[in-house]
Amino acid sequence: DAGDAGVKARRWGPEVDLPKLARLLTDAEQAWGEADLAGIRVCEENQAFVQACKGEVRGRAMGLLERGVESRAQADVGSALLTLHGLGDLGTCIGEMLQDMVQRVKKRFMRSLEAKRAVGIGGIGGIGAIGGAGQSHRNEPHQVWQELEKSMEEFRESALCAGYLEKMLRKKQDFSGTKLVELVDQEEGRPFETFWRMSLERVKDCFEAAMVARSRGVRDQLVGQYQQLAGLLDATLSSIVRETMDGRLRAITDKQVNQYYDAVAGVESEYLNQIQERFESLAMAAFPGGGRPLPSQVDLQALNARFFEEMKRSQRGGERVVALTAATLGGVLLTVATQARDMGEVLGIDTSSAQERNFALAKSVEDLAKNASLVRSKLLAGPGTRPSSFKCATTLPFPATASVKAALALEGPADVLRQTSRELLEPIFRSKTETLSHVIEKMHGLNFAAAQGAESEVAAPSSYILELTGALEEFGRGVLRASGASPNGDSHKSVGLALLRKMCDALIRCWIHHASFVRPLTHPGKLQLAKDAVELEAGTRQVVSRVNTAQLHAFKKLLFTSTEDVPDPSDWKPTIATLGKTVTLNHLFSRLPEDIVSPHRRSRLSPAQYYVWIEDHTDEEAIKQIELALAAAVDHPVVRLMNSVRQF
C-alpha cells in the first residue's frame, strides 16, 4: 500500500485527491512506527520513498495554498489545508507562510525608506513641507512616496490574505468533522492577528531606523510631509476595514488600529512637535506674560493665521491628523490663556489705563476663542454639509469619527480662553457695578412722602436716576467700543457684551430692592418711583438690548396694587414669582405705620447694608427677619388686625 501511495504521489494528474493521498502517506508512516521493521530492505526502501513523496505533496500543497489565498480560490485553499493537515504539518506550514509574508513586507518597507531614495530631493524642502525651500528637484516625483505606496499595498494585500486564510481555517473541517482552527495552536489559528502584530513590529523598526539614520533626507520628507504618509495609512486601513465590515473577514479591533498607527509613532510625534514649536513661538511672542506690552495687531494676525494654516494643512492627512493637530494647537491655546491671565493680573483695575489694557487683552484672547470655535463648528458639520475648505481627504468608517474628537479637542481650550477673557473683565464690571450701586443708594436721601395732591410735581426722573443712567451709558459705550460688539449682539459671541447685560440686570435688581425699602411712601412718592423705573429701563435699553426688565414692570404694578384689592394670599403668587418673596414682603412692610420698626432698622443696618445682607442670604432667612420685626410689634393695633404673621 505504501508503494502504491508513493506511485500515486508521483502522478501529478488532476484526478489525484491530495488530501486523501496525504492521509494515506501519513497512515503508512504511522504503520511502520507500530512495528520494528529495521533491517527489512523492502520496508526501508518504501519508507524512504514515502518520505520523499510526502515532501513533494507538501510542496504541492504549499504552492496551491499560496495561489489559492492570493486568488481567493476557496476550493484550492480548502484542499491545500486538508492536505497539510493530513500530512500533520498544518500549524508549521501556516507559521512558515506568515513568516514569509512578514519578511516580504519588511523588505519592501526597507527598500522604500532607504536613504539613497531621498538624494537630490532637498530635505525638508519637498512638496508640502512647511517652511521649506525646495531645491533643484521640486517638481520631480518622489521615489520615496512611490515606493511607500507599493509597500502599503503589499501590507494591505498580505493582511487580507492572512484574514482570508483565517476565515478558511474557521470554515473547513477534517474527515472527522472537526474545524481546522481547533487543530492548530492559537497563534497559527489566528493568522490575521499574528501577521498584523508581527508585520507592524517590523514596519515600526523600519520607520524608527529612518528617523535616526545619518542621512536626514528620508526623515525630513516623512516629517515635513507627514500628511501624505497619514493619507497613505488612512487609505490602506480604510480599504482593509471595508473588507472586514462587510462580513467577509474578521473585524479589526481597536487594539489593532492602535498597533497600526503606532508603527509610525516616531514620525508622528516629530511632526506634531514641529507644529507645536511653530505655533508656540508665535503665541509666546504675542502673549509673553507678566507686565510686558500687549500683543500687537501684527502678532495677533500672525498667530491666528498660523492656527488656520496648520488646521488647513492637517486636512490633507485625513481626519485623524486633524484631530491630532487640533489637540496639539489646543494645548498651546491653554498656555496662551495662562499667559494672558498673568498679563492681566499685573496692573489690576485701579487706573483707566489698566482697564484699557485688560479690555484689549480680553479682546485678543476672545478672538482666539472665536477662531477655535469656528473651526470646531465646521468640524462638527457632517461630511455632506462641511464647507469644501474643511473637507478631509479620508474618512475612516469608524463609529466615532476623528472629526468629532478634533472638535472636542478644540472645545475645551475655546472655553478656557473665553473664561480667561471673562476673568480679565469681571473685576472691572464688579467695580463699576459697586460704584453705580452707591448712586442708587442716594434715593434714600430723597423725600417720597410728599403730601397727597402733589402728583403734578412729578414731572421728571429723580436726580440720582439721571446720574445713574448717564454713567451707565458712558461706560456701556466704552465697553462696546473695546469689545467690538453691537448693543443688539449675541452675548454668546462677546464676553464684554454678556458682562454688560449682566451688570444692567444686577443694577435693576439693586434698584428694586432699594425701592422696596422706601418708607414712608405716599401716592406722589409712588409716582416718582414709577417715573424713575421708566427712566432706568430706558437707560439700560439705550446701553444694551435684551435686558430683563420684567421685574421693573412687576414692581411698578405692585406699587399701585392695594392689599385690599388682593385679599387672598394665593393671589400674590404671580407677583412673588417675578419679584421674589423678599422684595414683595419688604415693600408690603413699607406700607405699615412708621412706628413699626423695619427689619433693617431693627438690625441697625443701613439700607445699603441691608441689601448686601439680603444678597448674601436666602429668601427664608430674609423672611425670618421680617417675621421677627412683626413679632416685635405684636402689640401694635395694625399688627393685631392681621390674622397671622404667616398670612401676611
XYZ file of C-alpha atoms in Angstrom:
648
model
C 0.000 0.000 0.000
C 2.796 2.406 0.809
C 4.336 1.719 -2.550
C 1.031 2.320 -4.296
C 0.648 5.602 -2.399
C 4.101 6.710 -3.468
C 3.410 5.847 -7.076
C 0.179 7.893 -6.941
C 2.034 10.813 -5.441
C 4.350 10.845 -8.409
C 1.405 11.091 -10.799
C 0.532 14.794 -10.669
C -2.650 14.454 -12.661
C -5.824 16.400 -11.881
C -7.534 13.229 -10.708
C -5.229 12.885 -7.703
C -7.049 13.581 -4.396
C -4.269 15.346 -2.464
C -5.978 15.320 0.973
C -6.717 11.602 0.671
C -3.225 10.881 -0.606
C -1.658 12.874 2.254
C -3.647 10.910 4.791
C -2.674 7.636 3.116
C 1.027 8.562 3.260
C 0.741 9.548 6.903
C -1.115 6.311 7.739
C 1.629 4.282 6.067
C 4.281 6.109 8.043
C 2.371 5.530 11.262
C 2.012 1.813 10.411
C 5.774 1.430 10.191
C 6.100 3.080 13.564
C 3.871 0.469 15.166
C 6.333 -2.400 14.479
C 10.081 -2.901 14.415
C 10.828 -3.305 10.704
C 14.503 -2.358 10.855
C 16.700 -4.487 8.600
C 13.917 -5.395 6.196
C 15.182 -3.979 2.923
C 11.893 -3.595 1.113
C 10.349 -1.739 4.075
C 13.287 0.612 4.406
C 13.168 1.384 0.662
C 9.427 2.077 0.777
C 9.822 4.211 3.895
C 12.407 6.444 2.214
C 10.216 6.577 -0.883
C 7.137 7.646 1.144
C 9.139 10.365 2.934
C 10.208 11.760 -0.426
C 6.630 11.645 -1.654
C 5.419 13.452 1.465
C 7.879 16.214 0.718
C 6.580 16.521 -2.817
C 2.961 16.536 -1.661
C 3.777 19.149 0.956
C 5.436 21.387 -1.634
C 2.484 20.946 -3.976
C 0.039 21.813 -1.176
C 2.004 24.885 -0.109
C 2.066 26.194 -3.670
C -1.641 25.518 -4.023
C -2.323 27.291 -0.688
C -0.360 30.402 -1.637
C -2.003 30.689 -5.057
C -5.418 29.943 -3.633
C -5.136 32.575 -0.874
C -3.957 35.226 -3.327
C -6.775 34.484 -5.782
C -9.339 33.764 -3.034
C -9.937 30.321 -4.588
C -11.888 28.570 -1.874
C -11.583 25.062 -3.350
C -7.812 25.280 -3.729
C -7.299 26.715 -0.240
C -9.558 24.091 1.315
C -7.775 21.259 -0.486
C -4.357 22.598 0.483
C -5.323 22.998 4.157
C -6.754 19.476 4.350
C -3.647 18.122 2.614
C -1.301 19.824 5.066
C -3.465 18.639 7.926
C -3.297 15.106 6.533
C 0.488 15.359 6.485
C 0.482 16.612 10.085
C 2.167 19.883 9.097
C -0.759 22.331 9.115
C 0.394 24.523 12.014
C 4.026 24.528 10.886
C 3.166 25.414 7.296
C 0.845 28.248 8.339
C 3.615 29.640 10.554
C 6.107 29.466 7.671
C 3.648 31.154 5.327
C 3.046 34.000 7.787
C 6.792 34.442 8.315
C 7.295 34.699 4.544
C 4.552 37.312 4.312
C 6.052 39.325 7.172
C 9.514 39.200 5.627
C 8.186 40.387 2.258
C 6.506 43.360 3.936
C 9.661 44.159 5.908
C 11.895 44.051 2.834
C 9.504 46.222 0.873
C 9.483 48.924 3.585
C 13.251 48.740 3.995
C 13.673 49.421 0.277
C 11.130 52.262 0.470
C 12.948 54.021 3.300
C 16.495 53.693 2.002
C 18.367 56.981 2.362
C 19.537 56.953 -1.249
C 15.971 57.440 -2.438
C 15.993 60.964 -0.978
C 19.168 62.041 -2.784
C 18.628 65.236 -4.745
C 15.220 65.980 -3.260
C 16.392 68.692 -0.938
C 15.424 67.521 2.526
C 12.609 69.398 4.119
C 12.006 71.482 1.033
C 9.972 68.747 -0.595
C 6.434 69.139 -1.817
C 4.119 70.153 1.012
C 6.873 70.772 3.565
C 6.072 73.687 5.867
C 8.653 76.404 5.841
C 10.943 74.516 3.438
C 12.688 75.983 0.430
C 12.588 73.384 -2.309
C 15.861 72.504 -4.004
C 16.582 71.627 -7.595
C 14.076 68.778 -7.957
C 10.985 70.491 -6.514
C 8.604 69.048 -9.138
C 10.305 65.685 -9.533
C 8.106 62.731 -8.444
C 9.308 61.466 -5.100
C 10.547 57.932 -5.331
C 10.156 57.535 -1.571
C 6.405 58.099 -1.775
C 6.061 55.886 -4.828
C 7.826 53.083 -3.007
C 5.802 53.674 0.164
C 2.596 53.346 -1.822
C 3.826 49.979 -3.082
C 4.801 48.990 0.459
C 1.382 49.862 1.828
C -0.235 47.886 -0.971
C 1.985 44.904 -0.107
C 0.924 45.203 3.536
C -2.755 45.533 2.614
C -2.738 42.515 0.324
C -0.802 40.394 2.812
C -3.172 41.358 5.618
C -6.193 40.422 3.522
C -4.549 37.127 2.585
C -3.947 36.384 6.264
C -7.551 37.280 7.011
C -8.832 35.021 4.239
C -6.621 32.188 5.461
C -8.096 32.584 8.960
C -11.604 32.537 7.539
C -10.935 29.247 5.723
C -9.422 27.692 8.861
C -12.643 28.508 10.718
C -14.759 27.142 7.900
C -13.047 23.913 6.824
C -13.333 20.625 8.721
C -11.249 17.473 8.686
C -12.602 13.997 7.923
C -13.923 13.659 11.476
C -15.906 16.911 11.293
C -13.553 18.950 13.500
C -12.830 22.502 12.358
C -9.222 23.010 11.340
C -8.846 26.081 13.558
C -9.295 23.806 16.568
C -6.464 21.529 15.435
C -3.649 24.100 15.422
C -2.024 26.269 18.091
C -3.677 29.560 18.986
C -1.089 31.640 17.119
C -1.412 29.649 13.894
C -5.194 29.616 14.383
C -5.328 33.420 14.191
C -3.243 34.179 11.085
C -4.596 37.726 10.702
C -3.842 38.742 14.269
C -0.416 37.116 14.155
C 0.529 38.705 10.828
C -0.815 42.095 11.937
C 1.264 42.135 15.090
C 4.477 40.737 13.626
C 4.480 42.771 10.416
C 3.721 46.068 12.173
C 6.578 45.438 14.594
C 8.898 45.132 11.579
C 7.383 48.212 9.905
C 7.889 50.221 13.102
C 11.545 49.139 13.173
C 11.958 50.397 9.598
C 10.476 53.819 10.343
C 12.493 54.192 13.538
C 15.674 53.351 11.643
C 14.820 56.023 9.056
C 14.290 58.600 11.813
C 17.758 58.062 13.314
C 19.669 57.499 10.069
C 22.724 59.653 9.436
C 21.206 60.975 6.237
C 18.222 63.185 7.032
C 16.682 63.130 3.560
C 14.038 60.470 4.160
C 13.440 61.643 7.747
C 12.777 65.201 6.638
C 10.410 64.032 3.950
C 8.453 61.811 6.321
C 8.100 64.558 8.931
C 7.673 67.510 6.584
C 5.070 65.673 4.534
C 3.501 63.573 7.265
C 0.067 64.451 5.913
C 0.909 62.424 2.809
C 2.101 59.487 4.891
C -1.000 59.712 7.083
C -3.138 59.753 3.956
C -1.493 56.523 2.800
C -2.044 54.957 6.215
C -5.690 56.002 6.361
C -6.421 54.890 2.817
C -4.830 51.482 3.417
C -6.600 50.952 6.725
C -9.885 52.136 5.249
C -9.566 49.554 2.478
C -8.844 46.777 4.972
C -11.709 47.891 7.216
C -14.163 47.763 4.317
C -13.158 44.160 3.720
C -13.821 43.330 7.368
C -17.051 45.296 7.799
C -18.912 43.503 5.026
C -18.578 40.228 6.912
C -16.074 38.607 4.600
C -13.260 38.847 7.133
C -12.874 39.118 10.878
C -13.452 42.703 12.114
C -10.439 44.806 13.117
C -10.285 45.654 16.809
C -9.402 48.989 18.415
C -6.205 47.406 19.719
C -5.161 46.509 16.176
C -5.907 50.033 14.964
C -3.647 51.381 17.715
C -0.913 48.909 16.703
C -1.263 50.096 13.122
C -0.694 53.790 13.846
C 1.910 53.038 16.487
C 4.167 51.848 13.662
C 4.735 55.489 12.667
C 4.593 56.929 16.190
C 8.103 58.370 15.945
C 7.359 60.235 12.716
C 4.005 61.410 14.010
C 5.483 62.676 17.265
C 8.141 64.707 15.465
C 5.517 66.140 13.083
C 3.345 67.273 15.988
C 6.376 68.671 17.825
C 7.178 70.862 14.838
C 3.566 72.108 14.701
C 3.719 72.924 18.398
C 7.045 74.744 18.072
C 5.819 76.887 15.171
C 2.547 77.829 16.864
C 4.054 78.209 20.320
C 6.758 80.610 19.137
C 4.090 82.953 17.736
C 1.905 82.522 20.822
C 4.720 83.422 23.206
C 5.637 86.428 21.074
C 2.057 87.691 21.285
C 1.440 86.750 24.937
C 4.807 86.817 26.728
C 3.215 87.063 30.184
C 3.829 89.423 33.072
C 3.693 93.176 32.570
C 5.105 93.079 29.055
C 3.466 95.043 26.230
C 0.157 93.863 24.809
C 0.184 91.815 21.601
C 0.364 93.954 18.501
C -2.085 93.592 15.664
C 0.663 92.035 13.571
C 1.390 89.444 16.271
C -2.294 88.551 16.590
C -2.773 88.271 12.841
C 0.269 86.016 12.542
C -0.961 83.826 15.406
C -4.485 83.471 14.032
C -3.194 82.914 10.508
C -0.901 80.130 11.721
C -3.786 78.485 13.566
C -5.915 78.338 10.428
C -2.950 77.341 8.270
C -1.988 74.398 10.491
C -5.589 73.175 10.628
C -5.962 73.517 6.865
C -2.721 71.651 6.150
C -3.700 68.855 8.510
C -6.789 68.060 6.438
C -4.595 66.624 3.701
C -3.653 63.874 6.124
C -7.207 62.819 6.959
C -9.448 63.274 9.947
C -7.106 61.554 12.361
C -4.313 64.054 11.656
C -6.855 66.845 12.026
C -7.718 65.511 15.487
C -4.050 65.263 16.491
C -3.291 68.731 15.157
C -6.315 70.169 16.959
C -5.174 68.604 20.231
C -1.659 69.997 19.758
C -2.856 73.509 18.932
C -5.386 73.296 21.755
C -2.592 72.636 24.217
C -0.819 75.814 23.099
C -4.077 77.778 23.403
C -4.313 76.675 27.032
C -0.829 78.102 27.574
C -1.973 81.341 25.927
C -4.839 81.538 28.425
C -2.405 81.213 31.324
C -0.054 83.836 29.894
C -2.901 86.272 29.213
C -4.282 85.818 32.722
C -0.838 86.624 34.106
C -0.541 89.730 31.934
C -3.913 90.983 33.119
C -3.229 90.432 36.804
C -0.105 92.614 36.870
C -1.728 96.057 36.694
C -5.172 95.280 38.114
C -8.046 97.716 37.604
C -7.083 100.770 39.647
C -6.440 103.061 36.691
C -8.160 103.773 33.406
C -5.027 102.669 31.554
C -5.132 99.325 33.356
C -8.788 98.920 32.383
C -7.950 99.662 28.752
C -5.146 97.107 28.936
C -7.455 94.427 30.308
C -10.119 95.176 27.710
C -7.590 94.939 24.872
C -6.119 91.754 26.317
C -9.560 90.206 26.786
C -10.489 91.080 23.192
C -7.332 89.387 21.866
C -7.998 86.243 23.889
C -11.656 86.201 22.888
C -10.746 86.420 19.190
C -8.610 83.290 19.582
C -11.549 81.556 21.260
C -13.840 82.565 18.388
C -11.428 81.132 15.824
C -11.182 77.865 17.739
C -14.988 77.700 17.982
C -15.308 78.467 14.266
C -13.090 75.547 13.305
C -14.875 73.356 15.865
C -18.289 74.096 14.352
C -17.037 73.321 10.859
C -15.567 70.033 12.038
C -18.847 69.049 13.684
C -20.758 69.695 10.471
C -21.457 66.439 8.654
C -19.270 65.415 5.698
C -22.083 66.438 3.352
C -22.516 69.888 4.871
C -18.939 70.702 5.849
C -17.504 73.586 3.771
C -15.194 72.440 0.990
C -12.236 74.194 2.594
C -12.638 71.974 5.659
C -13.228 68.601 4.000
C -10.657 65.948 4.835
C -9.045 63.664 2.311
C -10.063 60.436 4.026
C -12.916 59.480 6.309
C -12.441 56.247 8.211
C -15.647 54.220 8.565
C -15.478 54.048 12.360
C -18.494 54.814 14.615
C -16.708 57.632 16.498
C -15.202 59.759 13.733
C -11.961 61.584 14.307
C -13.563 64.892 13.316
C -15.670 64.743 16.470
C -12.531 64.126 18.520
C -10.901 67.114 16.830
C -13.883 69.290 17.668
C -13.764 68.148 21.284
C -10.020 68.857 21.382
C -10.752 72.500 20.499
C -13.866 72.856 22.628
C -12.036 72.781 25.949
C -9.354 75.359 25.031
C -12.006 77.643 23.479
C -13.999 77.531 26.722
C -10.873 78.230 28.787
C -9.989 81.199 26.565
C -13.488 82.630 26.939
C -13.312 82.116 30.697
C -9.929 83.875 30.751
C -11.412 86.801 28.856
C -14.233 86.910 31.385
C -11.799 86.812 34.325
C -9.881 89.740 32.849
C -13.044 91.857 32.643
C -15.075 90.755 35.655
C -13.123 92.891 38.181
C -13.824 95.971 36.058
C -17.546 95.250 35.863
C -17.687 94.317 39.534
C -16.059 97.614 40.498
C -18.345 99.613 38.204
C -21.447 97.843 39.496
C -20.460 98.683 43.058
C -19.894 102.339 42.125
C -23.288 102.633 40.432
C -24.947 100.835 43.351
C -23.802 103.700 45.566
C -25.589 106.067 43.198
C -28.813 104.069 43.637
C -28.450 104.354 47.403
C -28.931 108.114 47.052
C -32.674 107.516 46.673
C -32.887 107.135 50.450
C -31.894 110.775 50.805
C -34.955 111.893 48.846
C -38.456 112.525 50.137
C -41.019 110.082 48.786
C -43.607 111.116 51.382
C -44.962 114.156 49.570
C -48.467 115.199 50.595
C -51.445 113.951 48.672
C -52.235 116.198 45.723
C -48.582 116.767 44.812
C -48.823 114.421 41.826
C -48.398 117.312 39.409
C -44.935 117.978 40.796
C -43.697 114.576 39.496
C -42.537 115.832 36.099
C -39.031 114.429 35.749
C -36.950 111.495 36.973
C -35.015 111.899 40.193
C -31.517 113.366 40.035
C -29.866 110.127 41.218
C -31.505 108.114 38.400
C -30.266 110.597 35.793
C -26.772 110.318 37.266
C -27.060 106.534 37.169
C -28.231 106.230 33.566
C -25.702 108.817 32.372
C -22.777 106.970 33.940
C -24.125 103.643 32.695
C -24.454 104.908 29.132
C -20.911 106.296 29.113
C -19.471 103.040 30.478
C -21.545 100.961 28.049
C -20.243 102.860 25.039
C -16.688 102.208 26.176
C -17.371 98.501 26.648
C -18.968 98.111 23.221
C -16.130 100.017 21.584
C -13.456 97.915 23.323
C -15.279 94.646 22.634
C -16.124 95.472 19.045
C -19.718 94.435 19.770
C -23.127 95.843 18.936
C -25.803 96.632 21.574
C -28.035 94.154 19.762
C -25.354 91.489 19.524
C -25.352 87.958 20.885
C -23.975 87.579 24.409
C -22.552 84.165 23.472
C -20.277 85.856 20.934
C -18.944 88.664 23.131
C -17.800 88.354 26.726
C -17.890 92.142 27.196
C -21.474 92.318 25.953
C -22.515 89.420 28.188
C -20.997 91.095 31.247
C -22.627 94.410 30.323
C -26.051 92.736 30.193
C -25.325 91.009 33.479
C -24.386 94.340 35.065
C -27.598 96.001 33.841
C -29.632 93.134 35.305
C -27.770 93.496 38.609
C -28.421 97.256 38.747
C -32.127 96.725 38.066
C -32.279 94.158 40.866
C -30.383 96.523 43.176
C -32.769 99.416 42.403
C -35.880 97.272 43.037
C -34.550 96.100 46.413
C -33.730 99.638 47.498
C -37.098 100.894 46.248
C -38.822 98.210 48.321
C -37.188 99.649 51.477
C -38.512 103.196 50.918
C -40.892 104.414 53.627
C -42.983 106.381 54.159
C -44.300 106.208 50.603
C -47.279 108.302 49.547
C -49.044 108.210 46.198
C -46.873 111.006 44.740
C -43.852 109.089 46.005
C -45.060 106.002 44.176
C -45.436 108.062 41.007
C -41.864 109.283 41.414
C -40.562 105.739 41.844
C -42.527 104.653 38.792
C -41.017 107.536 36.820
C -37.557 106.517 37.954
C -38.265 102.903 36.950
C -39.250 104.017 33.443
C -36.055 106.076 33.159
C -33.928 103.153 34.385
C -35.495 100.818 31.833
C -34.910 103.295 29.033
C -31.345 103.893 30.190
C -30.402 100.221 30.255
C -32.036 99.590 26.880
C -30.055 102.515 25.497
C -26.875 100.728 26.533
C -27.698 97.163 25.505
C -30.714 95.281 24.194
C -32.482 92.272 25.669
C -32.124 93.386 29.291
C -34.518 91.622 31.665
C -36.965 94.393 32.657
C -39.808 92.111 33.750
C -39.053 92.855 37.410
C -39.340 96.607 36.807
C -42.764 96.140 35.248
C -43.886 93.884 38.092
C -42.643 96.343 40.728
C -44.450 99.281 39.110
C -47.628 97.209 39.172
C -47.011 96.281 42.810
C -46.596 99.938 43.746
C -50.183 100.669 42.799
C -51.736 97.403 43.932
C -53.716 97.772 47.147
C -53.659 94.953 49.677
C -57.416 95.283 49.855
C -57.601 94.575 46.110
C -55.804 91.237 46.584
C -57.200 89.814 49.836
C -56.237 86.177 49.222
C -52.530 85.450 49.840
C -52.525 82.948 46.951
C -53.326 85.809 44.562
C -49.875 87.254 45.213
C -48.172 84.256 43.580
C -47.648 85.915 40.128
C -46.013 88.933 41.764
C -43.856 86.768 44.024
C -42.852 84.594 41.060
C -41.405 87.654 39.293
C -40.081 89.792 42.133
C -39.383 87.132 44.733
C -40.713 86.841 48.268
C -38.189 89.207 49.840
C -38.872 92.195 47.583
C -42.641 91.708 47.790
C -42.733 91.432 51.584
C -40.281 94.286 52.157
C -42.455 96.592 50.055
C -45.627 95.485 51.840
C -43.843 96.106 55.144
C -43.053 99.654 53.994
C -46.830 100.319 53.875
C -47.107 99.764 57.622
C -47.012 102.730 60.001
C -43.523 104.106 60.562
C -43.602 103.341 64.277
C -43.405 99.644 63.358
C -39.649 99.276 63.088
C -38.453 97.874 59.740
C -36.264 94.758 59.625
C -33.069 96.628 58.703
C -33.549 99.358 61.309
C -34.260 96.694 63.908
C -30.928 95.065 62.962
C -29.239 98.502 62.962
C -28.344 98.246 59.284
C -28.453 100.978 56.678
C -30.479 100.269 53.514
C -27.206 99.636 51.663
C -26.014 97.192 54.319
C -29.404 95.501 54.398
C -29.286 94.983 50.616
C -25.849 93.396 50.888
C -27.139 91.155 53.683
C -30.123 90.055 51.552
C -27.849 89.224 48.604
C -25.728 87.029 50.860
C -28.662 85.144 52.434
C -31.590 83.019 51.334
C -35.207 84.094 50.990
C -36.093 82.033 54.060
C -33.523 83.899 56.189
C -34.733 87.285 54.934
C -38.389 86.380 55.597
C -37.400 85.327 59.101
C -36.139 88.867 59.750
C -39.470 90.297 58.559
C -41.346 87.883 60.841
C -39.191 88.942 63.793
C -39.857 92.614 63.046
C -43.613 91.937 63.049
C -43.395 89.846 66.192
C -41.609 92.696 67.942
C -44.618 94.892 67.167
C -47.224 92.316 68.119
C -48.985 94.800 70.407
C -49.368 97.394 67.655
C -53.035 97.855 66.639
C -52.326 97.301 62.968
C -50.408 94.104 63.621
C -53.188 92.826 65.896
C -55.597 93.209 62.996
C -53.586 90.700 60.969
C -54.782 87.122 61.112
C -51.247 85.794 61.447
C -47.689 86.589 60.573
C -47.684 83.777 58.023
C -50.764 85.148 56.240
C -49.005 88.488 55.870
